[in-house]
Short mmCIF file of C-alpha atoms in Angstrom, two decimals:
data_model
loop_
_atom_site.label_atom_id
_atom_site.label_comp_id
_atom_site.label_asym_id
_atom_site.label_seq_id
_atom_site.Cartn_x
_atom_site.Cartn_y
_atom_site.Cartn_z
CA MET A 1 -108.56 -269.92 107.40
CA LYS A 2 -107.61 -268.53 110.78
CA ARG A 3 -104.61 -270.02 112.57
CA LEU A 4 -104.76 -271.21 116.14
CA PRO A 5 -102.24 -269.73 118.57
CA SER A 6 -99.32 -271.95 119.52
CA ARG A 7 -101.00 -272.71 122.84
CA PRO A 8 -104.74 -272.50 122.21
CA ASP A 9 -107.05 -272.28 125.20
CA ILE A 10 -110.47 -273.92 124.97
CA ALA A 11 -111.88 -271.41 127.45
CA GLN A 12 -110.83 -268.55 125.17
CA LEU A 13 -112.38 -270.31 122.16
CA LYS A 14 -115.62 -270.73 124.12
CA LYS A 15 -115.54 -267.01 124.84
CA GLN A 16 -115.15 -266.29 121.13
CA ALA A 17 -118.21 -268.42 120.39
CA LYS A 18 -120.27 -266.66 123.07
CA GLU A 19 -119.25 -263.26 121.72
CA LEU A 20 -120.19 -264.31 118.18
CA PHE A 21 -123.54 -265.61 119.40
CA ALA A 22 -124.26 -262.42 121.32
CA ALA A 23 -123.41 -260.29 118.28
CA TYR A 24 -125.69 -262.45 116.13
CA ARG A 25 -128.59 -262.07 118.55
CA SER A 26 -128.13 -258.30 118.51
CA GLY A 27 -128.55 -258.27 114.73
CA ASP A 28 -124.89 -257.50 113.96
CA THR A 29 -124.40 -258.03 110.19
CA THR A 30 -120.71 -258.83 110.74
CA ALA A 31 -121.80 -261.85 112.80
CA THR A 32 -124.29 -263.01 110.16
CA ASP A 33 -121.56 -262.63 107.52
CA ARG A 34 -119.33 -264.98 109.50
CA PHE A 35 -122.12 -267.53 109.74
CA ARG A 36 -122.81 -267.24 106.02
CA GLU A 37 -119.15 -267.83 105.21
CA SER A 38 -118.49 -270.74 107.56
CA LEU A 39 -121.71 -272.48 108.66
CA PRO A 40 -123.27 -274.79 106.00
CA ALA A 41 -126.81 -274.12 107.30
CA ALA A 42 -126.37 -270.39 106.63
CA ALA A 43 -124.60 -270.62 103.27
CA GLY A 44 -126.33 -268.82 100.42
CA ARG A 45 -128.80 -266.97 102.68
CA ASN A 46 -129.15 -263.23 103.11
CA HIS A 47 -128.76 -261.48 106.47
CA ASP A 48 -132.46 -261.61 107.34
CA GLU A 49 -132.70 -265.30 106.46
CA VAL A 50 -129.66 -266.13 108.60
CA PHE A 51 -131.15 -264.25 111.53
CA GLN A 52 -134.48 -266.05 111.08
CA LEU A 53 -132.71 -269.39 111.42
CA GLY A 54 -132.65 -268.85 115.17
CA LEU A 55 -129.09 -270.10 115.50
CA ARG A 56 -127.92 -271.27 118.91
CA LEU A 57 -124.67 -271.24 120.86
CA HIS A 58 -123.63 -274.61 119.47
CA ASP A 59 -123.96 -273.13 115.95
CA ALA A 60 -121.61 -270.33 116.97
CA GLN A 61 -119.19 -272.95 118.28
CA SER A 62 -119.40 -274.81 114.98
CA CYS A 63 -118.75 -271.57 113.12
CA ILE A 64 -115.67 -270.83 115.22
CA ALA A 65 -114.37 -274.36 114.62
CA ARG A 66 -114.83 -274.07 110.86
CA GLU A 67 -113.08 -270.70 110.80
CA TYR A 68 -110.06 -272.48 112.24
CA GLY A 69 -110.33 -275.30 109.68
CA PHE A 70 -112.12 -277.98 111.72
CA VAL A 71 -115.34 -279.72 110.73
CA SER A 72 -116.93 -279.43 114.17
CA TRP A 73 -116.52 -277.87 117.61
CA VAL A 74 -115.86 -281.30 119.08
CA GLU A 75 -113.00 -281.87 116.65
CA LEU A 76 -111.52 -278.47 117.52
CA LYS A 77 -111.84 -279.26 121.22
CA THR A 78 -110.19 -282.66 120.73
CA TYR A 79 -107.32 -281.03 118.88
CA VAL A 80 -106.76 -278.39 121.57
CA GLU A 81 -106.79 -281.06 124.27
CA THR A 82 -104.28 -283.09 122.24
CA LEU A 83 -101.90 -280.14 121.98
CA ARG A 84 -101.75 -279.94 125.78
CA LEU A 85 -99.88 -283.26 125.73
CA LYS A 86 -96.94 -281.58 124.02
CA THR A 87 -95.70 -280.09 127.27
CA ILE A 88 -97.04 -282.57 129.83
CA ASP A 89 -96.59 -285.97 128.09
CA PRO A 90 -94.77 -286.10 124.71
CA VAL A 91 -95.04 -289.92 124.64
CA ALA A 92 -98.82 -289.73 124.96
CA LEU A 93 -98.84 -287.09 122.20
CA ALA A 94 -97.02 -289.47 119.82
CA LEU A 95 -99.50 -292.25 120.68
CA THR A 96 -102.47 -289.94 120.11
CA PHE A 97 -100.97 -288.89 116.78
CA ALA A 98 -100.60 -292.55 115.79
CA ARG A 99 -104.24 -293.15 116.64
CA PHE A 100 -105.19 -290.33 114.28
CA VAL A 101 -103.09 -291.97 111.56
CA TYR A 102 -104.41 -295.54 111.89
CA ALA A 103 -107.77 -297.27 112.15
CA GLY A 104 -108.70 -299.21 115.27
CA ASP A 105 -107.65 -302.62 113.95
CA VAL A 106 -104.07 -301.31 113.99
CA ALA A 107 -104.21 -298.66 116.72
CA GLY A 108 -106.49 -300.52 119.14
CA GLY A 109 -110.07 -299.31 119.42
CA MET A 110 -113.02 -298.86 117.06
CA ASN A 111 -112.05 -295.64 115.31
CA ARG A 112 -111.27 -294.93 111.70
CA GLY A 113 -108.11 -293.13 110.68
CA ARG A 114 -108.35 -289.32 110.78
CA PRO A 115 -105.73 -288.20 108.28
CA GLU A 116 -106.71 -284.52 108.28
CA MET A 117 -106.30 -284.32 112.06
CA ALA A 118 -103.00 -286.18 111.87
CA ALA A 119 -101.68 -283.93 109.11
CA ARG A 120 -102.66 -280.79 110.99
CA LEU A 121 -101.07 -282.00 114.21
CA LEU A 122 -97.86 -282.77 112.34
CA SER A 123 -97.90 -279.44 110.51
CA ASP A 124 -98.27 -277.55 113.78
CA ASN A 125 -95.65 -279.73 115.49
CA PRO A 126 -92.97 -280.58 112.88
CA ASP A 127 -90.73 -282.12 115.54
CA LEU A 128 -93.46 -284.59 116.54
CA ILE A 129 -91.83 -287.55 114.77
CA GLY A 130 -88.45 -286.96 116.37
CA GLY A 131 -86.17 -289.79 115.37
CA ASP A 132 -88.84 -292.51 115.32
CA PRO A 133 -88.39 -294.43 112.03
CA TRP A 134 -91.74 -296.24 112.36
CA LEU A 135 -93.63 -292.96 112.56
CA ALA A 136 -91.46 -291.78 109.68
CA CYS A 137 -92.93 -294.64 107.60
CA ALA A 138 -96.42 -293.39 108.43
CA VAL A 139 -95.76 -289.80 107.35
CA GLY A 140 -93.42 -290.29 104.41
CA ASP A 141 -90.16 -289.07 105.95
CA VAL A 142 -87.98 -290.74 103.33
CA ALA A 143 -84.67 -289.33 104.60
CA LEU A 144 -85.17 -290.67 108.13
CA VAL A 145 -86.22 -294.12 106.89
CA ARG A 146 -83.22 -294.26 104.54
CA ARG A 147 -80.81 -293.34 107.34
CA GLN A 148 -82.32 -295.94 109.65
CA THR A 149 -82.04 -298.62 106.96
CA GLU A 150 -78.39 -297.77 106.30
CA VAL A 151 -77.53 -297.84 110.01
CA ASP A 152 -79.46 -301.05 110.76
CA PRO A 153 -80.45 -303.08 107.67
CA ALA A 154 -82.29 -305.66 109.80
CA TRP A 155 -84.62 -302.93 111.02
CA VAL A 156 -86.86 -303.29 107.97
CA ASN A 157 -88.36 -306.44 109.50
CA GLN A 158 -88.51 -305.32 113.13
CA SER A 159 -91.52 -303.93 115.00
CA GLY A 160 -91.49 -300.73 117.03
CA GLY A 161 -92.86 -297.25 117.47
CA PRO A 162 -95.90 -296.21 119.53
CA LEU A 163 -98.03 -299.04 118.08
CA ASN A 164 -95.33 -301.73 117.79
CA LEU A 165 -95.63 -302.06 114.01
CA PRO A 166 -93.27 -303.53 111.40
CA PRO A 167 -92.23 -300.83 108.90
CA LEU A 168 -94.29 -302.01 105.92
CA ILE A 169 -97.43 -302.20 108.05
CA ALA A 170 -96.67 -298.71 109.36
CA ALA A 171 -96.49 -297.39 105.79
CA THR A 172 -99.27 -299.27 104.00
CA HIS A 173 -101.89 -298.81 106.73
CA SER A 174 -101.24 -295.08 107.14
CA SER A 175 -104.43 -293.12 106.45
CA LEU A 176 -102.19 -290.27 105.26
CA LEU A 177 -102.09 -292.16 101.95
CA HIS A 178 -105.43 -290.46 101.29
CA LEU A 179 -103.70 -287.06 101.20
CA GLU A 180 -101.73 -286.16 98.06
CA ASN A 181 -99.02 -284.37 100.06
CA TYR A 182 -98.08 -287.68 101.69
CA LYS A 183 -99.05 -290.37 99.19
CA HIS A 184 -96.04 -290.35 96.86
CA ARG A 185 -93.54 -290.11 99.71
CA ILE A 186 -95.07 -293.13 101.43
CA HIS A 187 -94.91 -294.98 98.11
CA GLU A 188 -91.20 -294.14 97.95
CA ILE A 189 -90.74 -295.49 101.46
CA VAL A 190 -92.46 -298.76 100.55
CA ASP A 191 -90.09 -299.12 97.58
CA LEU A 192 -87.13 -298.37 99.82
CA LEU A 193 -88.22 -300.97 102.39
CA LEU A 194 -88.88 -303.68 99.81
CA ASN A 195 -85.55 -303.05 98.09
CA ALA A 196 -83.85 -303.29 101.49
CA GLY A 197 -85.32 -306.75 102.11
CA ALA A 198 -88.56 -306.09 103.98
CA ASP A 199 -90.84 -309.11 103.94
CA PRO A 200 -93.83 -308.17 101.73
CA ASN A 201 -95.97 -310.43 103.89
CA GLN A 202 -95.40 -308.60 107.17
CA THR A 203 -98.40 -309.00 109.50
CA ILE A 204 -99.63 -307.98 112.91
CA GLY A 205 -102.34 -309.33 115.17
CA ASN A 206 -105.67 -307.53 114.91
CA ARG A 207 -106.18 -304.98 117.71
CA TRP A 208 -109.93 -304.51 117.18
CA PRO A 209 -111.92 -304.97 120.43
CA PRO A 210 -112.18 -307.22 122.31
CA ALA A 211 -108.52 -307.46 121.29
CA SER A 212 -106.31 -304.47 122.04
CA LEU A 213 -102.93 -302.90 121.36
CA GLU A 214 -101.57 -304.69 124.42
CA GLU A 215 -103.26 -308.03 123.62
CA PRO A 216 -103.76 -308.36 119.85
CA SER A 217 -105.61 -311.28 118.31
CA ASP A 218 -103.75 -313.63 115.99
CA ASP A 219 -106.95 -315.23 114.67
CA ASN A 220 -107.20 -312.79 111.75
CA PRO A 221 -103.73 -311.35 111.10
CA ILE A 222 -103.51 -308.04 109.27
CA SER A 223 -101.10 -307.89 106.35
CA ALA A 224 -99.29 -305.04 104.62
CA LEU A 225 -101.25 -305.89 101.46
CA TYR A 226 -104.52 -305.48 103.33
CA GLY A 227 -103.44 -301.95 104.24
CA ALA A 228 -102.70 -301.07 100.61
CA ALA A 229 -105.64 -302.77 98.90
CA GLY A 230 -108.27 -303.18 101.60
CA GLN A 231 -107.86 -300.13 103.81
CA ASN A 232 -106.47 -297.43 101.56
CA HIS A 233 -107.63 -298.82 98.19
CA ASP A 234 -104.35 -297.76 96.60
CA PRO A 235 -103.75 -299.59 93.28
CA GLU A 236 -100.14 -298.41 92.87
CA LEU A 237 -99.16 -299.61 96.33
CA THR A 238 -101.07 -302.85 95.82
CA ARG A 239 -99.14 -303.49 92.61
CA ARG A 240 -95.80 -302.84 94.31
CA LEU A 241 -96.50 -305.35 97.07
CA LEU A 242 -97.84 -308.03 94.72
CA ASN A 243 -94.80 -307.66 92.45
CA ALA A 244 -92.62 -308.12 95.53
CA GLY A 245 -94.36 -311.40 96.40
CA ALA A 246 -97.20 -310.42 98.73
CA ASP A 247 -99.73 -313.23 99.09
CA PRO A 248 -103.08 -312.17 97.57
CA ASN A 249 -104.82 -314.91 99.56
CA ASP A 250 -104.36 -313.40 103.02
CA ASN A 251 -108.09 -313.83 103.91
CA GLU A 252 -108.63 -310.06 104.14
CA SER A 253 -107.36 -308.11 101.14
CA LEU A 254 -109.82 -309.23 98.44
CA TYR A 255 -112.86 -308.92 100.69
CA HIS A 256 -111.96 -305.36 101.72
CA ALA A 257 -110.62 -304.24 98.32
CA LEU A 258 -114.00 -304.46 96.60
CA GLU A 259 -114.60 -300.71 96.87
CA SER A 260 -111.81 -300.33 94.30
CA LEU A 261 -112.21 -302.06 90.95
CA ASP A 262 -108.51 -301.52 90.17
CA CYS A 263 -107.32 -303.11 93.43
CA THR A 264 -109.76 -305.99 92.99
CA ARG A 265 -108.50 -306.63 89.47
CA LEU A 266 -104.87 -306.58 90.59
CA LEU A 267 -105.54 -309.12 93.35
CA LEU A 268 -107.43 -311.44 91.02
CA GLU A 269 -104.71 -311.23 88.36
CA ALA A 270 -102.17 -312.14 91.06
CA GLY A 271 -104.13 -315.30 91.91
CA ALA A 272 -106.57 -314.23 94.63
CA THR A 273 -109.19 -316.94 95.10
CA VAL A 274 -112.82 -315.88 95.18
CA THR A 275 -114.32 -319.07 96.57
CA GLY A 276 -114.49 -319.22 100.35
CA THR A 277 -113.71 -315.54 100.92
CA ASN A 278 -117.31 -314.25 101.03
CA ALA A 279 -116.16 -311.69 98.45
CA LEU A 280 -119.15 -312.38 96.18
CA TYR A 281 -121.54 -311.68 99.04
CA ARG A 282 -119.57 -308.60 100.08
CA ALA A 283 -119.57 -307.26 96.51
CA LEU A 284 -123.36 -307.19 96.62
CA ASP A 285 -123.20 -304.70 99.48
CA PHE A 286 -122.13 -302.14 96.85
CA ASP A 287 -124.06 -301.04 93.79
CA ASP A 288 -121.00 -301.67 91.63
CA LEU A 289 -121.86 -303.90 88.69
CA PRO A 290 -118.40 -304.00 86.98
CA THR A 291 -116.64 -305.23 90.12
CA PHE A 292 -119.33 -307.83 90.73
CA GLN A 293 -119.18 -309.05 87.13
CA LEU A 294 -115.40 -309.34 87.41
CA LEU A 295 -115.69 -311.47 90.55
CA VAL A 296 -118.38 -313.70 89.04
CA SER A 297 -116.22 -314.28 85.96
CA ARG A 298 -113.48 -315.63 88.25
CA ALA A 299 -115.83 -317.80 90.32
CA THR A 300 -117.56 -320.02 87.78
CA GLY A 301 -118.54 -323.27 89.48
CA ALA A 302 -117.91 -321.90 92.97
CA ASN A 303 -119.98 -323.26 95.84
CA GLU A 304 -121.52 -319.84 96.32
CA LEU A 305 -123.07 -320.13 92.86
CA ARG A 306 -124.06 -323.78 93.03
CA ASP A 307 -126.16 -323.52 96.18
CA GLY A 308 -128.13 -320.51 94.90
CA LYS A 309 -128.09 -318.57 98.15
CA LEU A 310 -126.16 -315.82 96.45
CA LEU A 311 -129.21 -315.14 94.28
CA LEU A 312 -131.37 -314.60 97.35
CA TRP A 313 -128.67 -312.40 98.85
CA ALA A 314 -128.59 -310.23 95.72
CA ILE A 315 -132.34 -309.71 96.09
CA ARG A 316 -132.00 -308.86 99.78
CA ARG A 317 -129.38 -306.29 98.85
CA ARG A 318 -131.80 -304.86 96.26
CA ARG A 319 -129.35 -305.22 93.43
CA SER A 320 -130.16 -304.47 89.81
CA PRO A 321 -131.60 -306.77 87.12
CA GLU A 322 -128.10 -306.74 85.59
CA HIS A 323 -126.65 -308.23 88.77
CA ILE A 324 -129.26 -311.00 88.61
CA GLN A 325 -128.52 -311.62 84.93
CA ALA A 326 -124.81 -311.94 85.71
CA LEU A 327 -125.60 -314.60 88.31
CA LEU A 328 -127.95 -316.48 85.99
CA ALA A 329 -125.35 -316.42 83.20
CA ALA A 330 -122.78 -317.88 85.63
CA GLY A 331 -125.11 -320.80 86.38
CA VAL A 332 -126.50 -319.84 89.79
CA ASP A 333 -129.17 -322.24 91.04
CA LYS A 334 -132.32 -320.27 90.26
CA THR A 335 -134.55 -322.89 91.94
CA VAL A 336 -133.26 -321.99 95.40
CA LEU A 337 -135.93 -321.38 98.04
CA THR A 338 -136.03 -319.21 101.13
CA ARG A 339 -136.37 -320.77 104.58
CA ASP A 340 -140.13 -320.41 104.37
CA GLY A 341 -140.27 -322.03 100.93
CA ALA A 342 -140.58 -318.92 98.77
CA SER A 343 -138.98 -318.83 95.33
CA ALA A 344 -136.47 -316.23 94.21
CA HIS A 345 -139.25 -314.67 92.13
CA THR A 346 -141.52 -314.33 95.15
CA GLN A 347 -138.67 -312.91 97.16
CA ALA A 348 -138.10 -310.25 94.49
CA VAL A 349 -141.81 -309.40 94.57
CA ARG A 350 -141.74 -309.11 98.37
CA TYR A 351 -138.81 -306.72 98.22
CA GLY A 352 -140.64 -304.46 95.77
CA LEU A 353 -138.32 -305.26 92.85
CA PRO A 354 -140.64 -305.81 89.84
CA ASP A 355 -137.80 -305.54 87.29
CA VAL A 356 -135.83 -308.27 89.05
CA ALA A 357 -138.97 -310.40 89.32
CA GLU A 358 -139.47 -310.03 85.56
CA VAL A 359 -135.90 -311.19 84.84
CA LEU A 360 -136.54 -314.31 86.91
CA LEU A 361 -139.81 -314.98 85.08
CA GLN A 362 -137.97 -314.74 81.78
CA ALA A 363 -135.41 -317.20 83.17
CA GLY A 364 -138.16 -319.78 83.60
CA LEU A 365 -139.41 -319.32 87.13
CA LYS A 366 -143.17 -319.28 87.62
CA SER A 367 -145.17 -316.63 89.43
CA ASP A 368 -146.35 -318.11 92.72
CA THR A 369 -147.21 -314.99 94.73
CA ALA A 370 -150.02 -315.00 97.29
CA ASP A 371 -152.19 -312.12 98.52
CA SER A 372 -149.84 -311.63 101.44
CA ASP A 373 -146.89 -311.26 99.07
CA LEU A 374 -148.75 -308.61 97.06
CA PHE A 375 -149.48 -306.69 100.28
CA VAL A 376 -145.84 -306.88 101.31
CA ALA A 377 -144.76 -305.84 97.80
CA ALA A 378 -146.97 -302.74 97.88
CA CYS A 379 -145.50 -301.76 101.24
CA ALA A 380 -141.97 -302.37 100.00
CA ARG A 381 -142.61 -300.08 97.01
CA GLY A 382 -143.97 -297.40 99.33
CA ASP A 383 -147.32 -297.72 97.53
CA THR A 384 -149.66 -296.65 100.34
CA GLY A 385 -152.81 -296.71 98.22
CA THR A 386 -152.41 -300.27 96.98
CA ALA A 387 -151.35 -301.51 100.41
CA ARG A 388 -154.40 -299.92 102.06
CA ASN A 389 -156.74 -301.36 99.40
CA ILE A 390 -155.39 -304.86 100.03
CA LYS A 391 -155.67 -304.36 103.78
CA THR A 392 -159.33 -303.35 103.35
CA SER A 393 -160.11 -306.81 101.99
CA ARG A 394 -157.61 -308.50 104.30
CA PRO A 395 -157.86 -306.66 107.65
CA ASP A 396 -155.81 -309.46 109.22
CA PHE A 397 -152.70 -308.03 107.54
CA PRO A 398 -150.02 -307.53 108.74
CA ASP A 399 -150.87 -309.81 111.71
CA ALA A 400 -151.38 -312.79 109.37
CA LEU A 401 -148.00 -312.41 107.66
CA SER A 402 -145.31 -315.02 108.14
CA GLU A 403 -142.27 -314.38 110.29
CA SER A 404 -140.17 -314.16 107.13
CA GLN A 405 -142.48 -311.53 105.64
CA LEU A 406 -142.56 -309.49 108.84
CA ARG A 407 -138.76 -309.32 108.84
CA LEU A 408 -139.02 -307.12 105.75
CA LEU A 409 -139.49 -304.09 108.03
CA PRO A 410 -135.97 -304.17 109.51
CA GLU A 411 -134.55 -305.45 106.21
CA LEU A 412 -135.86 -302.40 104.38
CA ALA A 413 -134.80 -300.09 107.19
CA ALA A 414 -131.29 -301.48 106.77
CA ALA A 415 -131.47 -300.78 103.03
CA GLY A 416 -132.50 -297.16 103.58
CA CYS A 417 -135.99 -297.63 102.11
CA ASP A 418 -137.56 -295.02 104.39
CA SER A 419 -140.81 -294.64 102.45
CA ALA A 420 -141.45 -298.39 102.67
CA VAL A 421 -140.73 -298.41 106.40
CA ARG A 422 -143.14 -295.54 106.96
CA VAL A 423 -145.95 -297.33 105.08
CA MET A 424 -145.38 -300.53 107.06
CA VAL A 425 -145.35 -298.77 110.43
CA GLU A 426 -148.44 -296.72 109.58
CA LEU A 427 -150.22 -299.97 108.64
CA ASP A 428 -149.52 -301.43 112.10
CA TRP A 429 -146.47 -303.58 111.35
CA PRO A 430 -144.96 -304.82 114.63
CA ILE A 431 -142.31 -302.16 115.08
CA ALA A 432 -139.80 -304.14 117.15
CA VAL A 433 -139.62 -307.19 114.86
CA ARG A 434 -136.00 -308.19 114.30
CA GLY A 435 -134.27 -309.02 111.02
CA GLY A 436 -131.38 -308.18 108.76
CA ASP A 437 -127.81 -309.47 108.91
CA TRP A 438 -127.56 -309.00 112.68
CA SER A 439 -131.11 -309.70 113.83
CA ALA A 440 -131.93 -306.12 114.74
CA SER A 441 -135.05 -303.95 114.90
CA ALA A 442 -135.79 -301.20 112.40
CA LEU A 443 -134.68 -298.62 115.00
CA ASN A 444 -131.32 -300.34 115.39
CA HIS A 445 -130.84 -300.29 111.62
CA ALA A 446 -131.89 -296.63 111.33
CA VAL A 447 -129.42 -295.63 114.05
CA LEU A 448 -126.65 -297.72 112.48
CA ARG A 449 -127.09 -295.73 109.28
CA GLY A 450 -127.26 -292.42 111.12
CA ASP A 451 -130.72 -291.81 109.65
CA ALA A 452 -131.98 -289.24 112.12
CA GLU A 453 -135.28 -288.58 110.36
CA LEU A 454 -136.24 -292.26 110.31
CA THR A 455 -135.02 -292.63 113.90
CA ARG A 456 -137.35 -289.84 115.02
CA PHE A 457 -140.26 -291.36 113.06
CA LEU A 458 -139.80 -294.82 114.59
CA LEU A 459 -139.45 -293.44 118.12
CA ALA A 460 -142.60 -291.35 117.64
CA HIS A 461 -144.45 -294.54 116.66
CA GLY A 462 -143.44 -296.58 119.68
CA ALA A 463 -139.91 -297.85 119.03
CA ARG A 464 -137.72 -297.96 122.15
CA TRP A 465 -134.00 -297.53 122.72
CA THR A 466 -133.95 -300.80 124.69
CA GLU A 467 -134.68 -302.91 121.59
CA GLU A 468 -131.98 -305.57 121.34
CA HIS A 469 -130.06 -306.99 118.41
CA GLY A 470 -128.23 -310.21 117.64
CA TYR A 471 -124.95 -309.13 119.20
CA GLY A 472 -126.54 -309.02 122.66
CA ASP A 473 -126.81 -305.26 122.97
CA ASN A 474 -129.44 -302.57 122.38
CA VAL A 475 -129.85 -299.36 120.38
CA CYS A 476 -127.44 -297.50 122.65
CA GLY A 477 -124.76 -300.03 121.73
CA THR A 478 -125.62 -299.59 118.06
CA LEU A 479 -125.18 -295.84 118.44
CA SER A 480 -121.81 -296.41 120.09
CA TRP A 481 -120.42 -298.59 117.30
CA ALA A 482 -121.91 -296.57 114.45
CA SER A 483 -120.84 -293.16 115.74
CA ILE A 484 -117.24 -294.34 115.96
CA ASN A 485 -117.09 -296.33 112.72
CA ARG A 486 -119.47 -294.18 110.63
CA PRO A 487 -120.56 -296.92 108.22
CA VAL A 488 -122.60 -294.44 106.15
CA GLU A 489 -120.84 -291.37 104.79
CA ALA A 490 -123.63 -288.87 105.43
CA GLY A 491 -124.95 -290.31 108.71
CA ASP A 492 -125.96 -287.95 111.52
CA TRP A 493 -125.39 -289.89 114.73
CA ALA A 494 -125.46 -286.78 116.91
CA ALA A 495 -129.04 -286.10 115.77
CA CYS A 496 -129.90 -289.77 116.40
CA ALA A 497 -128.55 -289.35 119.93
CA GLN A 498 -130.71 -286.27 120.44
CA ALA A 499 -133.79 -288.21 119.30
CA LEU A 500 -133.03 -291.13 121.61
CA ILE A 501 -132.55 -288.83 124.61
CA ALA A 502 -135.82 -287.06 123.77
CA HIS A 503 -137.63 -290.43 123.77
CA GLY A 504 -136.43 -291.86 127.03
CA MET A 505 -132.82 -292.98 126.74
CA PRO A 506 -131.03 -291.79 129.88
CA PRO A 507 -128.41 -289.07 129.41
CA ALA A 508 -124.78 -290.00 129.94
CA GLU A 509 -122.35 -289.19 132.71
CA ARG A 510 -118.62 -288.98 132.19
CA ASP A 511 -116.53 -291.76 133.65
CA PRO A 512 -114.15 -290.04 136.10
CA SER A 513 -111.53 -292.73 135.50
CA ASP A 514 -111.43 -292.34 131.70
CA PRO A 515 -112.40 -289.16 129.80
CA ALA A 516 -113.06 -291.18 126.62
CA ILE A 517 -115.79 -293.24 128.33
CA VAL A 518 -119.31 -292.26 129.39
CA ILE A 519 -121.84 -294.16 131.47
CA VAL A 520 -125.37 -294.71 130.15
CA ALA A 521 -127.88 -296.67 132.24
CA ASP A 522 -125.03 -297.96 134.45
CA GLN A 523 -123.07 -299.25 131.46
CA ARG A 524 -119.69 -297.89 130.35
CA ARG A 525 -119.66 -296.97 126.66
CA GLN A 526 -117.58 -295.15 124.10
CA PHE A 527 -119.02 -292.84 121.43
CA SER A 528 -117.66 -290.40 118.89
CA GLU A 529 -116.83 -286.99 120.28
CA ASP A 530 -119.88 -285.26 118.79
CA VAL A 531 -122.26 -287.91 120.13
CA ASN A 532 -120.54 -287.76 123.53
CA ALA A 533 -121.21 -284.03 123.60
CA VAL A 534 -124.92 -284.61 123.00
CA LEU A 535 -125.23 -287.40 125.55
CA VAL A 536 -123.56 -285.48 128.37
CA GLY A 537 -125.05 -282.11 127.41
CA ASP A 538 -121.58 -280.68 126.77
CA ILE A 539 -122.37 -277.85 124.36
CA ASP A 540 -120.62 -274.93 126.00
#
């Protein structure tokens, strides 16, 4: 990996990209070798194949960024701009560093933690922490934290640093816990703080918008335990805090810990209550049967099981027959009906889940499906032939479907069932119908997931960026939230942005008063750096 100079210049880096691009266009094999080594799209190809890709300047920029160890040109540019603060505003540099370390609920904003960026900034600027003991908690500087504790024992329960955090919060919410070089040192700091008398139940007000760093919300306080179990999914740190007396019923930790079976088990063993936390519903968002079975075993007789809605939710989330069997064994009310009077069996049929439908038949439910349900089921399975055959005898479909049935389009878009969505749209399903957890169109759901291919398909078939959702915004707002929070690991929100611009969404203009904000259709918005670059045409 190439090292950046101590004072990198973005103009010089742009020049390097232009020179690489020019060499590539001239057929220079050295240039194609660099693309093959650093650009994923060129990996494994020979020189002729790389040249035939027709790479552009932005590909050369991406190649340059990756040669310096960054995942994108935008990330490299962000880093270079951050380094400028070292000489002009060291306080702002420390705050920017902290915002790389922490997610938006702690740092203020809608971002996730960026531990790799934080670690690189610290490596290139070892004096960045200075004498700040709160930042020392974030990065695992055990010696500095120990000195501070010896000088001022009361400090372990005082807030401070760039983000005004108590020490345990500063340590347990640090995204650097995801990096092995920092993890064990931060664990040692947590032990040091607890042994020195730090309250294991330290909390802060949530800074997630519309709250902020300056005006946090106390409605849903954020605990140190939530950082360990719910944010960083760290079983060892979770165990330390619980052994020290952290309250497992802090209204956040269990719900957010469900991506880690070990953390979930520790919380339950410490007395975390399942009922009333929505944890059972949240667990069905993941295809993780052991964690769900563990929760169900601790929730026998819970209201969520007695009213049966959890069974319908499991079907909506397209969970396995084993998930359904776990619910039935726990005594879920299998006679529950949807709002339009459909049984759980019919709901499973509608969602194209024949194996789940069979489990419910074996549990004693009767088959009560109508022709419309069979049409919907064929669409949901992506079975074009069967769906078209039914439509031949019932040309009034999908117009004659109920509102509940029509909502399957956005529901399946939300679940990533692209083949089903394509069949529905090609069979004249109303494309802007709203559904899903947040009453949104299929396009909104596709953009939320960063599904660029489905986004392009829906736009080509009449979907519009102005389609609204239940939070009072449109697809542009969905792109804003999703690009920052990246709810799907492999989402491509930059490509979604390109598709939206190509189909009528106005390009963005930078807000002269705030470089992090752009203006789209007269509305100020914030996007991830790569999406910002697409929206403002900033590719050089």
